[in-house]
Each structure stands twice: as C-alpha cells, then as structure tokens.
CSV table of C-alpha atoms in Angstrom, one decimal:
chain,number,residue,atom,x,y,z
A,1,ASP,CA,123.6,81.0,85.1
A,2,ILE,CA,126.4,78.7,84.0
A,3,LEU,CA,128.1,79.4,87.4
A,4,GLN,CA,124.8,78.5,89.2
A,5,GLN,CA,124.5,75.3,87.3
A,6,PHE,CA,128.1,74.4,88.1
A,7,ALA,CA,127.5,75.2,91.8
A,8,ALA,CA,124.4,72.9,91.6
A,9,TYR,CA,126.6,70.2,90.1
A,10,LEU,CA,129.1,70.6,93.0
A,11,ARG,CA,126.2,70.5,95.5
A,12,PRO,CA,123.9,67.6,94.6
A,13,PRO,CA,120.3,68.0,95.7
A,14,ARG,CA,120.5,66.6,99.2
A,15,LEU,CA,116.9,67.2,99.9
A,16,ALA,CA,115.4,65.7,96.7
A,17,GLY,CA,112.0,64.2,97.4
A,18,LYS,CA,111.7,65.9,100.8
A,19,GLN,CA,108.8,68.2,101.8
A,20,ILE,CA,109.7,71.4,103.6
A,21,VAL,CA,107.2,73.8,105.2
A,22,ILE,CA,108.5,77.2,106.1
A,23,THR,CA,106.5,80.0,107.9
A,24,ALA,CA,107.7,83.6,107.3
A,25,GLY,CA,106.9,87.2,107.9
A,26,PRO,CA,104.8,88.8,110.7
A,27,THR,CA,101.2,88.2,111.6
A,28,PHE,CA,98.8,91.1,111.8
A,29,GLU,CA,96.0,90.8,114.5
A,30,PRO,CA,92.9,92.9,113.8
A,31,ILE,CA,91.8,95.6,116.3
A,32,ASP,CA,89.0,96.8,114.0
A,33,PRO,CA,88.6,96.9,110.2
A,34,VAL,CA,91.5,99.4,109.8
A,35,ARG,CA,93.8,98.9,112.7
A,36,PHE,CA,96.0,95.9,113.8
A,37,LEU,CA,98.7,94.7,116.1
A,38,GLY,CA,101.8,94.0,114.0
A,39,ASN,CA,105.6,93.4,114.2
A,40,HIS,CA,108.6,94.5,112.2
A,41,SER,CA,109.4,91.1,110.6
A,42,SER,CA,110.1,91.7,106.9
A,43,GLY,CA,110.0,88.0,105.9
A,44,LYS,CA,113.3,88.2,104.2
A,45,MET,CA,115.0,85.4,106.2
A,46,GLY,CA,112.0,83.0,105.7
A,47,PHE,CA,111.9,83.7,102.0
A,48,ALA,CA,115.7,83.2,101.7
A,49,LEU,CA,115.3,79.8,103.5
A,50,ALA,CA,112.6,78.8,101.0
A,51,ALA,CA,114.9,79.7,98.1
A,52,ALA,CA,117.8,77.7,99.7
A,53,ALA,CA,115.5,74.7,100.3
A,54,VAL,CA,114.5,74.7,96.6
A,55,ASP,CA,118.2,74.9,95.7
A,56,ALA,CA,118.7,71.8,97.9
A,57,GLY,CA,116.1,69.9,95.8
A,58,ALA,CA,113.2,70.0,98.3
A,59,THR,CA,109.5,70.6,97.6
A,60,VAL,CA,108.8,73.8,99.5
A,61,THR,CA,105.6,75.3,100.9
A,62,LEU,CA,106.0,78.8,102.3
A,63,ILE,CA,103.2,80.1,104.6
A,64,SER,CA,103.7,83.8,104.7
A,65,GLY,CA,102.2,86.7,106.7
A,66,PRO,CA,101.8,90.1,105.1
A,67,VAL,CA,105.1,91.0,103.4
A,68,ASN,CA,106.3,92.9,100.4
A,69,LEU,CA,108.4,90.2,98.8
A,70,SER,CA,108.1,88.2,95.6
A,71,THR,CA,107.8,84.4,95.8
A,72,PRO,CA,111.1,82.5,95.2
A,73,LYS,CA,111.1,80.4,92.1
A,74,GLY,CA,109.7,76.9,92.6
A,75,VAL,CA,108.1,77.7,95.9
A,76,THR,CA,104.4,77.1,96.7
A,77,ARG,CA,103.2,80.1,98.7
A,78,ILE,CA,100.2,80.4,101.0
A,79,ASP,CA,99.3,83.9,102.2
A,80,VAL,CA,97.8,84.5,105.6
A,81,THR,CA,97.3,87.5,107.8
A,82,THR,CA,96.7,86.3,111.4
A,83,ALA,CA,98.4,83.8,113.7
A,84,THR,CA,95.2,81.8,113.8
A,85,GLN,CA,95.2,81.5,110.0
A,86,MET,CA,98.9,80.6,110.0
A,87,TYR,CA,98.3,77.9,112.7
A,88,SER,CA,95.5,76.4,110.6
A,89,GLN,CA,97.5,76.3,107.4
A,90,ALA,CA,100.6,74.9,109.2
A,91,MET,CA,98.6,72.1,110.8
A,92,GLN,CA,97.2,71.1,107.4
A,93,CYS,CA,100.7,70.9,106.0
A,94,ILE,CA,102.6,68.9,108.6
A,95,GLU,CA,101.4,65.3,107.9
A,96,ALA,CA,103.4,65.0,104.6
A,97,CYS,CA,106.2,67.3,105.9
A,98,HIS,CA,109.8,66.1,106.6
A,99,ILE,CA,111.2,69.4,107.8
A,100,PHE,CA,109.2,72.3,109.4
A,101,ILE,CA,110.9,75.6,109.8
A,102,GLY,CA,109.0,78.2,111.9
A,103,CYS,CA,110.7,81.5,110.8
A,104,ALA,CA,107.6,83.7,111.1
A,105,ALA,CA,107.3,86.3,113.9
A,106,VAL,CA,103.9,85.1,115.1
A,107,ALA,CA,102.0,87.4,117.4
A,108,ASP,CA,101.8,85.9,120.8
A,109,TYR,CA,98.6,87.7,121.5
A,110,ARG,CA,95.5,88.8,119.5
A,111,VAL,CA,92.8,91.3,120.4
A,112,ALA,CA,90.1,89.5,122.4
A,113,GLN,CA,87.2,91.1,120.6
A,114,PRO,CA,88.1,92.9,117.3
A,115,ALA,CA,85.4,95.5,116.4
A,116,SER,CA,83.4,95.1,113.2
A,117,GLN,CA,83.3,98.9,112.7
A,118,LYS,CA,86.2,101.4,113.1
A,119,HIS,CA,86.5,102.6,116.7
A,120,LYS,CA,85.6,106.3,117.1
A,121,LYS,CA,88.0,108.3,119.2
A,122,ASN,CA,85.4,109.2,121.9
A,123,SER,CA,84.0,105.7,122.1
A,124,GLN,CA,87.3,103.8,121.9
A,125,PRO,CA,88.4,102.1,125.2
A,126,LEU,CA,91.7,103.2,126.5
A,127,SER,CA,92.9,99.7,126.8
A,128,LEU,CA,93.0,96.7,124.5
A,129,SER,CA,92.2,93.3,126.0
A,130,LEU,CA,94.5,90.6,124.6
A,131,ILE,CA,94.3,86.8,124.5
A,132,GLU,CA,97.0,84.2,123.7
A,133,ASN,CA,97.4,83.0,120.2
A,134,PRO,CA,98.1,79.3,119.5
A,135,ASP,CA,101.9,78.5,119.7
A,136,ILE,CA,102.4,77.2,116.1
A,137,ILE,CA,105.9,75.8,116.4
A,138,ALA,CA,105.1,74.0,119.8
A,139,ALA,CA,101.9,72.5,118.3
A,140,VAL,CA,103.8,71.3,115.2
A,141,ALA,CA,106.6,69.8,117.4
A,142,SER,CA,104.1,68.0,119.6
A,143,ALA,CA,101.8,66.8,116.9
A,144,GLU,CA,101.1,63.0,116.5
A,145,HIS,CA,102.5,63.0,112.9
A,146,ARG,CA,105.3,65.3,113.7
A,147,PRO,CA,107.8,66.2,111.0
A,148,ALA,CA,111.3,64.5,111.5
A,149,MET,CA,112.9,67.9,112.0
A,150,VAL,CA,111.2,70.9,113.6
A,151,ILE,CA,113.3,74.1,113.6
A,152,GLY,CA,112.2,77.3,115.4
A,153,PHE,CA,113.5,80.9,115.5
A,154,ALA,CA,114.0,83.1,118.5
A,155,ALA,CA,114.2,86.9,118.0
A,156,GLU,CA,115.2,88.4,121.3
A,157,THR,CA,116.3,91.8,122.5
A,158,GLU,CA,118.3,90.4,125.5
A,159,ASN,CA,119.3,87.1,127.2
A,160,LEU,CA,119.6,85.4,123.8
A,161,ALA,CA,121.2,82.1,124.7
A,162,THR,CA,119.0,81.5,127.8
A,163,TYR,CA,115.7,82.3,126.1
A,164,ALA,CA,116.6,80.3,123.0
A,165,LYS,CA,117.7,77.2,124.9
A,166,THR,CA,114.5,77.3,127.1
A,167,LYS,CA,112.4,77.5,123.9
A,168,LEU,CA,114.3,74.6,122.3
A,169,LYS,CA,113.5,72.4,125.3
A,170,THR,CA,110.0,73.5,126.3
A,171,LYS,CA,108.7,73.5,122.7
A,172,LYS,CA,110.4,70.2,122.0
A,173,LEU,CA,112.3,71.5,118.9
A,174,ASP,CA,115.1,69.8,117.2
A,175,MET,CA,116.9,73.1,116.5
A,176,ILE,CA,116.5,76.8,117.2
A,177,ALA,CA,118.1,79.7,115.4
A,178,ALA,CA,118.4,82.7,117.6
A,179,ASN,CA,119.2,86.3,116.9
A,180,LEU,CA,119.3,89.6,118.6
A,181,VAL,CA,116.8,92.2,117.3
A,182,ALA,CA,116.1,95.8,117.9
A,183,GLN,CA,114.0,98.2,115.9
A,184,GLY,CA,115.8,99.1,112.7
A,185,LYS,CA,118.4,96.3,113.2
A,186,VAL,CA,117.9,92.9,111.6
A,187,PHE,CA,114.2,93.3,110.8
A,188,GLY,CA,114.1,94.6,107.3
A,189,SER,CA,117.9,94.4,107.0
A,190,ASP,CA,119.5,92.2,104.3
A,191,GLN,CA,122.1,90.9,106.8
A,192,ASN,CA,121.9,88.9,110.0
A,193,ALA,CA,123.9,86.7,112.4
A,194,LEU,CA,122.5,83.5,114.0
A,195,GLN,CA,123.3,81.5,117.1
A,196,VAL,CA,122.0,78.0,116.4
A,197,TYR,CA,121.3,75.5,119.2
A,198,TRP,CA,120.2,71.8,119.2
A,199,PRO,CA,119.9,69.5,122.2
A,200,ASP,CA,123.6,68.6,122.4
A,201,GLY,CA,125.4,71.3,120.5
A,202,GLU,CA,125.5,74.8,119.0
A,203,ARG,CA,127.0,76.7,116.1
A,204,GLN,CA,127.6,80.4,115.5
A,205,LEU,CA,126.7,81.6,112.0
A,206,PRO,CA,128.4,85.0,111.8
A,207,LEU,CA,127.0,88.2,110.2
A,208,ALA,CA,126.3,87.6,106.5
A,209,PRO,CA,123.7,88.5,103.9
A,210,LYS,CA,120.4,86.7,104.7
A,211,THR,CA,120.6,84.7,101.4
A,212,ARG,CA,124.1,83.3,102.4
A,213,LEU,CA,123.0,82.7,106.0
A,214,ALA,CA,119.9,80.8,104.8
A,215,GLN,CA,122.1,78.5,102.7
A,216,ASP,CA,124.4,77.8,105.7
A,217,LEU,CA,121.5,77.2,108.0
A,218,MET,CA,119.8,74.9,105.4
A,219,ASP,CA,123.1,73.0,105.1
A,220,LEU,CA,123.2,72.6,108.9
A,221,ILE,CA,119.5,71.5,109.0
A,222,THR,CA,120.2,69.0,106.1
A,223,GLU,CA,123.1,67.4,108.0
A,224,HIS,CA,121.0,67.0,111.1
A,225,TYR,CA,118.1,65.7,109.1
A,226,HIS,CA,120.2,63.0,107.4
A,227,ALA,CA,121.8,62.1,110.8
A,228,LYS,CA,118.4,61.7,112.4
A,229,ASP,CA,116.4,60.1,109.5
A,230,THR,CA,117.3,56.5,109.2
A,231,THR,CA,114.5,55.6,106.7
B,1,ASP,CA,106.6,112.2,77.3
B,2,ILE,CA,105.5,114.4,74.4
B,3,LEU,CA,101.9,113.7,75.4
B,4,GLN,CA,102.7,114.6,79.0
B,5,GLN,CA,104.3,117.9,77.9
B,6,PHE,CA,101.3,118.7,75.7
B,7,ALA,CA,99.0,118.0,78.6
B,8,ALA,CA,101.1,120.3,80.8
B,9,TYR,CA,100.8,122.9,78.1
B,10,LEU,CA,97.0,122.6,78.1
B,11,ARG,CA,96.9,122.8,81.9
B,12,PRO,CA,99.2,125.7,83.0
B,13,PRO,CA,100.8,125.3,86.4
B,14,ARG,CA,98.0,126.8,88.6
B,15,LEU,CA,100.0,126.2,91.8
B,16,ALA,CA,103.4,127.6,90.7
B,17,GLY,CA,105.2,129.2,93.7
B,18,LYS,CA,102.9,127.5,96.2
B,19,GLN,CA,104.1,125.3,99.0
B,20,ILE,CA,102.0,122.2,99.6
B,21,VAL,CA,102.6,119.8,102.6
B,22,ILE,CA,101.0,116.4,102.4
B,23,THR,CA,101.0,113.6,105.0
B,24,ALA,CA,100.6,110.0,103.8
B,25,GLY,CA,100.5,106.4,104.9
B,26,PRO,CA,100.0,104.9,108.3
B,27,THR,CA,101.7,105.6,111.6
B,28,PHE,CA,103.2,102.7,113.6
B,29,GLU,CA,103.0,103.1,117.4
B,30,PRO,CA,105.6,101.0,119.3
B,31,ILE,CA,104.5,98.4,121.9
B,32,ASP,CA,108.1,97.1,122.4
B,33,PRO,CA,111.2,97.0,120.1
B,34,VAL,CA,109.5,94.5,117.8
B,35,ARG,CA,105.8,95.0,118.0
B,36,PHE,CA,103.5,97.9,117.1
B,37,LEU,CA,100.0,99.2,116.6
B,38,GLY,CA,99.4,99.9,112.9
B,39,ASN,CA,96.8,100.4,110.3
B,40,HIS,CA,96.2,99.3,106.7
B,41,SER,CA,96.9,102.6,104.9
B,42,SER,CA,99.1,102.0,101.9
B,43,GLY,CA,100.0,105.6,101.3
B,44,LYS,CA,99.0,105.4,97.6
B,45,MET,CA,96.4,108.2,97.8
B,46,GLY,CA,98.8,110.6,99.5
B,47,PHE,CA,101.6,109.8,97.1
B,48,ALA,CA,99.3,110.3,94.1
B,49,LEU,CA,98.2,113.7,95.6
B,50,ALA,CA,101.9,114.6,95.9
B,51,ALA,CA,102.5,113.7,92.2
B,52,ALA,CA,99.4,115.7,91.2
B,53,ALA,CA,100.5,118.7,93.2
B,54,VAL,CA,104.0,118.7,91.5
B,55,ASP,CA,102.2,118.4,88.1
B,56,ALA,CA,100.2,121.5,89.1
B,57,GLY,CA,103.5,123.4,89.6
B,58,ALA,CA,103.6,123.4,93.5
B,59,THR,CA,106.6,122.8,95.7
B,60,VAL,CA,105.7,119.6,97.6
B,61,THR,CA,106.8,118.2,100.9
B,62,LEU,CA,105.5,114.7,101.6
B,63,ILE,CA,105.6,113.5,105.2
B,64,SER,CA,105.2,109.8,105.0
B,65,GLY,CA,104.7,107.0,107.5
B,66,PRO,CA,106.1,103.5,106.8
B,67,VAL,CA,105.0,102.5,103.3
B,68,ASN,CA,106.5,100.6,100.3
B,69,LEU,CA,106.2,103.3,97.7
B,70,SER,CA,108.8,105.2,95.7
B,71,THR,CA,108.9,109.0,96.0
B,72,PRO,CA,107.1,110.8,93.1
B,73,LYS,CA,109.5,112.9,90.9
B,74,GLY,CA,110.1,116.4,92.3
B,75,VAL,CA,108.8,115.7,95.8
B,76,THR,CA,110.7,116.3,99.0
B,77,ARG,CA,110.0,113.3,101.2
B,78,ILE,CA,110.3,113.1,105.0
B,79,ASP,CA,110.0,109.6,106.5
B,80,VAL,CA,108.5,109.2,110.0
B,81,THR,CA,107.2,106.2,112.0
B,82,THR,CA,104.9,107.5,114.8
B,83,ALA,CA,102.1,110.0,115.1
B,84,THR,CA,104.3,112.1,117.4
B,85,GLN,CA,107.1,112.3,114.9
B,86,MET,CA,104.6,113.2,112.1
B,87,TYR,CA,103.1,115.9,114.3
B,88,SER,CA,106.5,117.4,114.9
B,89,GLN,CA,107.5,117.4,111.2
B,90,ALA,CA,104.1,118.8,110.2
B,91,MET,CA,104.2,121.7,112.7
B,92,GLN,CA,107.7,122.6,111.5
B,93,CYS,CA,106.5,122.8,107.8
B,94,ILE,CA,103.3,124.8,108.2
B,95,GLU,CA,104.6,128.4,108.5
B,96,ALA,CA,105.7,128.6,104.9
B,97,CYS,CA,102.8,126.3,103.7
B,98,HIS,CA,99.9,127.5,101.5
B,99,ILE,CA,98.0,124.2,101.4
B,100,PHE,CA,98.2,121.4,103.9
B,101,ILE,CA,96.6,118.0,103.0
B,102,GLY,CA,96.4,115.5,105.9
B,103,CYS,CA,96.0,112.2,104.0
B,104,ALA,CA,97.9,110.0,106.5
B,105,ALA,CA,95.9,107.5,108.6
B,106,VAL,CA,97.4,108.7,111.9
B,107,ALA,CA,96.9,106.4,114.9
B,108,ASP,CA,94.5,108.0,117.3
B,109,TYR,CA,96.2,106.3,120.2
B,110,ARG,CA,99.7,105.1,121.2
B,111,VAL,CA,100.9,102.7,123.9
B,112,ALA,CA,101.2,104.6,127.2
B,113,GLN,CA,104.5,102.9,128.1
B,114,PRO,CA,106.3,101.1,125.2
B,115,ALA,CA,108.7,98.5,126.6
B,116,SER,CA,112.5,98.8,126.0
B,117,GLN,CA,112.8,95.1,125.8
B,118,LYS,CA,110.7,92.5,124.0
B,119,HIS,CA,107.8,91.4,126.2
B,120,LYS,CA,108.1,87.7,127.1
B,121,LYS,CA,104.9,85.7,126.9
B,122,ASN,CA,104.6,84.9,130.6
B,123,SER,CA,105.4,88.4,131.7
B,124,GLN,CA,103.3,90.3,129.1
B,125,PRO,CA,100.3,92.1,130.5
B,126,LEU,CA,97.0,90.9,129.0
B,127,SER,CA,96.0,94.5,128.2
B,128,LEU,CA,97.6,97.4,126.5
B,129,SER,CA,97.1,100.9,128.0
B,130,LEU,CA,96.7,103.5,125.4
B,131,ILE,CA,96.9,107.3,125.4
B,132,GLU,CA,95.7,109.8,122.8
B,133,ASN,CA,98.0,111.0,120.1
B,134,PRO,CA,98.1,114.7,119.0
B,135,ASP,CA,95.4,115.4,116.4
B,136,ILE,CA,97.7,116.7,113.6
B,137,ILE,CA,95.1,118.1,111.2
B,138,ALA,CA,93.2,119.9,114.0
B,139,ALA,CA,96.5,121.3,115.3
B,140,VAL,CA,97.5,122.6,111.8
B,141,ALA,CA,94.1,124.1,111.2
B,142,SER,CA,94.1,125.9,114.5
B,143,ALA,CA,97.7,127.1,114.4
B,144,GLU,CA,98.5,130.8,114.5
B,145,HIS,CA,100.2,130.8,111.1
B,146,ARG,CA,97.7,128.5,109.6
B,147,PRO,CA,98.0,127.5,105.9
B,148,ALA,CA,95.3,129.2,103.7
B,149,MET,CA,93.7,125.8,103.0
B,150,VAL,CA,93.7,122.8,105.3
B,151,ILE,CA,92.2,119.6,103.9
B,152,GLY,CA,91.6,116.5,105.9
B,153,PHE,CA,90.6,112.9,105.1
B,154,ALA,CA,88.0,110.7,106.8
B,155,ALA,CA,88.2,107.0,106.3
B,156,GLU,CA,85.1,105.4,107.9
B,157,THR,CA,83.4,102.1,107.9
B,158,GLU,CA,79.9,103.6,108.5
B,159,ASN,CA,78.0,106.9,108.8
B,160,LEU,CA,80.4,108.5,106.3
B,161,ALA,CA,78.6,111.8,105.7
B,162,THR,CA,77.8,112.5,109.3
B,163,TYR,CA,81.3,111.7,110.6
B,164,ALA,CA,83.0,113.6,107.8
B,165,LYS,CA,80.8,116.8,108.3
B,166,THR,CA,81.4,116.7,112.0
B,167,LYS,CA,85.2,116.4,111.5
B,168,LEU,CA,85.1,119.3,109.0
B,169,LYS,CA,83.5,121.5,111.5
B,170,THR,CA,85.1,120.5,114.8
B,171,LYS,CA,88.6,120.4,113.3
B,172,LYS,CA,88.1,123.7,111.5
B,173,LEU,CA,89.0,122.3,108.1
B,174,ASP,CA,88.4,124.0,104.8
B,175,MET,CA,87.6,120.7,103.1
B,176,ILE,CA,87.4,117.0,103.9
B,177,ALA,CA,87.6,114.0,101.5
B,178,ALA,CA,85.7,111.1,102.9
B,179,ASN,CA,85.7,107.4,101.9
B,180,LEU,CA,84.3,104.2,103.1
B,181,VAL,CA,86.9,101.6,104.0
B,182,ALA,CA,87.0,98.0,105.1
B,183,GLN,CA,89.8,95.5,105.3
B,184,GLY,CA,90.9,94.6,101.8
B,185,LYS,CA,88.8,97.4,100.3
B,186,VAL,CA,90.3,100.8,99.4
B,187,PHE,CA,93.4,100.3,101.6
B,188,GLY,CA,96.1,99.0,99.3
B,189,SER,CA,93.8,99.2,96.4
B,190,ASP,CA,94.6,101.3,93.3
B,191,GLN,CA,91.0,102.6,93.1
B,192,ASN,CA,88.9,104.7,95.3
B,193,ALA,CA,85.8,107.0,95.4
B,194,LEU,CA,85.6,110.2,97.5
B,195,GLN,CA,82.8,112.3,98.9
B,196,VAL,CA,84.3,115.8,99.3
B,197,TYR,CA,82.7,118.3,101.7
B,198,TRP,CA,83.4,122.0,102.4
B,199,PRO,CA,81.5,124.4,104.7
B,200,ASP,CA,78.9,125.3,102.1
B,201,GLY,CA,79.0,122.5,99.5
B,202,GLU,CA,80.0,119.0,98.5
B,203,ARG,CA,81.1,117.0,95.5
B,204,GLN,CA,81.1,113.3,94.7
B,205,LEU,CA,84.3,112.0,93.0
B,206,PRO,CA,83.2,108.6,91.7
B,207,LEU,CA,85.3,105.4,91.7
B,208,ALA,CA,88.5,105.9,89.7
B,209,PRO,CA,92.2,105.0,89.8
B,210,LYS,CA,93.8,106.9,92.7
B,211,THR,CA,96.1,108.7,90.3
B,212,ARG,CA,93.1,110.1,88.4
B,213,LEU,CA,91.2,110.8,91.7
B,214,ALA,CA,94.2,112.7,93.1
B,215,GLN,CA,94.2,115.0,90.0
B,216,ASP,CA,90.5,115.7,90.3
B,217,LEU,CA,90.8,116.4,94.0
B,218,MET,CA,93.9,118.6,93.4
B,219,ASP,CA,91.8,120.6,90.8
B,220,LEU,CA,89.0,121.0,93.3
B,221,ILE,CA,91.5,122.1,96.0
B,222,THR,CA,93.1,124.6,93.6
B,223,GLU,CA,89.8,126.1,92.7
B,224,HIS,CA,89.0,126.7,96.3
B,225,TYR,CA,92.4,127.9,97.1
B,226,HIS,CA,92.3,130.6,94.4
B,227,ALA,CA,88.7,131.6,95.4
B,228,LYS,CA,89.9,132.0,99.0
B,229,ASP,CA,93.3,133.5,98.5
B,230,THR,CA,93.1,137.1,97.6
B,231,THR,CA,96.7,138.0,98.0
C-alpha cells in the first residue's frame, strides 16, 4: 500500500477531472428465453482499463456485458446483456465524456425474432435469421457531441493490421488497439499483446499481464488526449 | 465440521461403492473461433447433486460444460465445451456407472459448419444453418450396458408436466426432474423447485436452496435405485 501510494506520487493523476466511459465483456443476444448467441470475451481487458483509468485520476463509467468479474474500486458499473442495451447506455453517457474506450466484444448480429417460449426440438427451425446490431463505437465516434478521444478494439483471427487500420478509418476512431485471438488464446487469459494504431502512427505493446498492458495503453491514450485537447 | 460428521453418522452412506455420473452446466457450440451458441445454465444444480452424491458415499464423476464453479470435494471433474464432447465423455463413463444423472442443458443444435476464421461483418451470412446434436440422455438410457438408473432433467418455459412426461417415456428414462425456467429465473439462481416424475408416480420438491433440493432429489433417486437394484 505504501508502494502504491509512492507510485501514485511519482505518477500524478493526469486524467483528474476527466470522464472516461469504457465498454467491456461480451454481449449475449437472445434466441429464446434460455438460449443465446455469445462470444468468448472475458471482460478482463476492459476491467483492467477501468482500474488503470481510476489510477490515472479519471471518473470512470464501465458498461459491462455478462462477465464474472468484480467491479474495480472507484468505478461506476452499468450491467447490460445485449448489444442494443449497450448501445443505448453508451449513447446516454457520451455527452459528458472526454474519452470513450470500446473494449467490449459486441455481437455484430442479433436474432431477428427471439422466441418468447423455449424452442422445442421438433418445431425449431434449422436456421437462425440474423439482423445487424448497431455499431456502437462507430456511432459514438460520429455523434454530434463526440468525446475528444474515441478508442476502439479489434479482435481478429487473421489480417490483423489490415482489418484494424480499415476500422480505424471507416469508424472515424482516434486510436485502435488490435490483437490476434483464437479460442482458448487471449479470451479469458490474463495476458495479451496489442498492436495500437492511430491515423499517423502505431505502437507495439508486447505480451504482458492485462493489468500492465492496460496501464501502458492508458498512458498512450492520455498522451494523445493531452496532445489533442487544447482546452 | 462436528455437526457435519454427526449428520453423516445419522445418514449412513447409502450409495457406498456406487458409481454416479452427472452432467452439468451448458454446452457452447462454436460459430467461429470467437462466437458460439450458448444457454443460461449456471451448472449450480448439477454441482449440488455431485456434492450430495459424494455425501451419500458414491464415487462421482462430473462432466461439466463451461461454468464458473469450483469442483465439490471428492468429485472427479471432466471439463467439456460442446455437446459432442459431452456425449463422447458420457458414453465412455457409462459402462461402470450405476446411476447417470443428465443435469446439463445440452444444446439441441450446433452450427453445421463452424468457421475457422472470425466472420467479417460484410461477409457473414445472415442466417446460421444448424444441425441436431446427439441426444446424450436418450443415448445413455438406450445403451447396451445401460446404468440401472438414468435420470434426466427438463427445463421448460411452458407445458411442464406434458413435456416432462413425454421425455420420460420417449427417452426411456427412469426418472425426470422438471422445472419452469425463464431468463433471470432459476438459471443462475441459488433456489429452484422441481416436479419429479417416474413411470408410475411423481413428487413435488418445493422451492428450496439448490443444495437442499439436490439432497432431497438424491434421496429420492437412492430410494428408487435400491428398490430397482436387486443385485
């Protein structure tokens, strides 16, 4: 604790007075009352970023999908299940927000017509019709009262740099943190590596515990925020 | 601990020397390396049954889908993800098994062709083709070296008694424990109520903590096992 306080003394709170909104975890899209479409995001990276942002002196709102993690100290947490709910909560938060970090693995699609009763085997259709979910990070980055910094994540299984740079541009982000994922790797793991891109630069954050990686990424975000924010 | 030992003294181990196999939790069926079809089973009821079976003196193997629960003391746990994996593990266990309890919420369907790379938004089909998974409990109950008792679960959102009695008969089960479920109710909860059916009878186990309910159900299973087993 004394070491932590000493570390805090060496690193003055560079985000004091700043509002940061972070999304984390997966979204679950209902098929019927008991079944859903999900993904393997554990939420660990988003929760570590929230803790790092509090350490940097920011006021932090964490919009979380269904995860099994405890809320970091000092963080205001809003729990959601679906992409539509996460979108709605995110849009309500952005007006007062200085930095928005979209770390959640938001489902791109939801089931067109979730059933109100559990599908029975002999009556269940053999295909699920899907419709597109709102693109939360693109909506935040294109909003009228857009936060000064909007940072996205790209979890890819191939073509990491290409996909990430395309998302950075088409979604009008200020920065994107990209990582390679595969089942059993990264998702759920306590370690990760990130390739971070912004419109005129990039940086490699090598394999490290997610808590350490979150601090390094938050430092990078803070530098960019202060360089951009002239108020 | 003294109280526990005293309780154990009052209730002699009625399943000493018996092998019990229990499945628990959901199965997750891959769509691509990061997305899956899942369900809201928490695994709590199956894990409570495993603990109750150990208390009754049985040797217990617990085949569990992806859950966030610690293994009850004295239980051998086998972790699986998909219905196909659970089927394979279950079929390997049944020959030496006296009582099989299928408490897992096994996905009825899996994705016909899971993708090896993450689907991209603009290339992802707008419908998912599904194919039927093996019916684990029906396969166990119809196997040549079938356990003496095969107990299934039915989680329904409507028509509980009808669906449960139909499953009992068509799947050739010795007993079925049925409960009404809806999102946010039962799944994940620490309480539940069960309607238990066997070919010539039924019993209501009213709302109680899952640990208590598991003990009552295990007592009922034990009675039926000893009534049936004449060896």
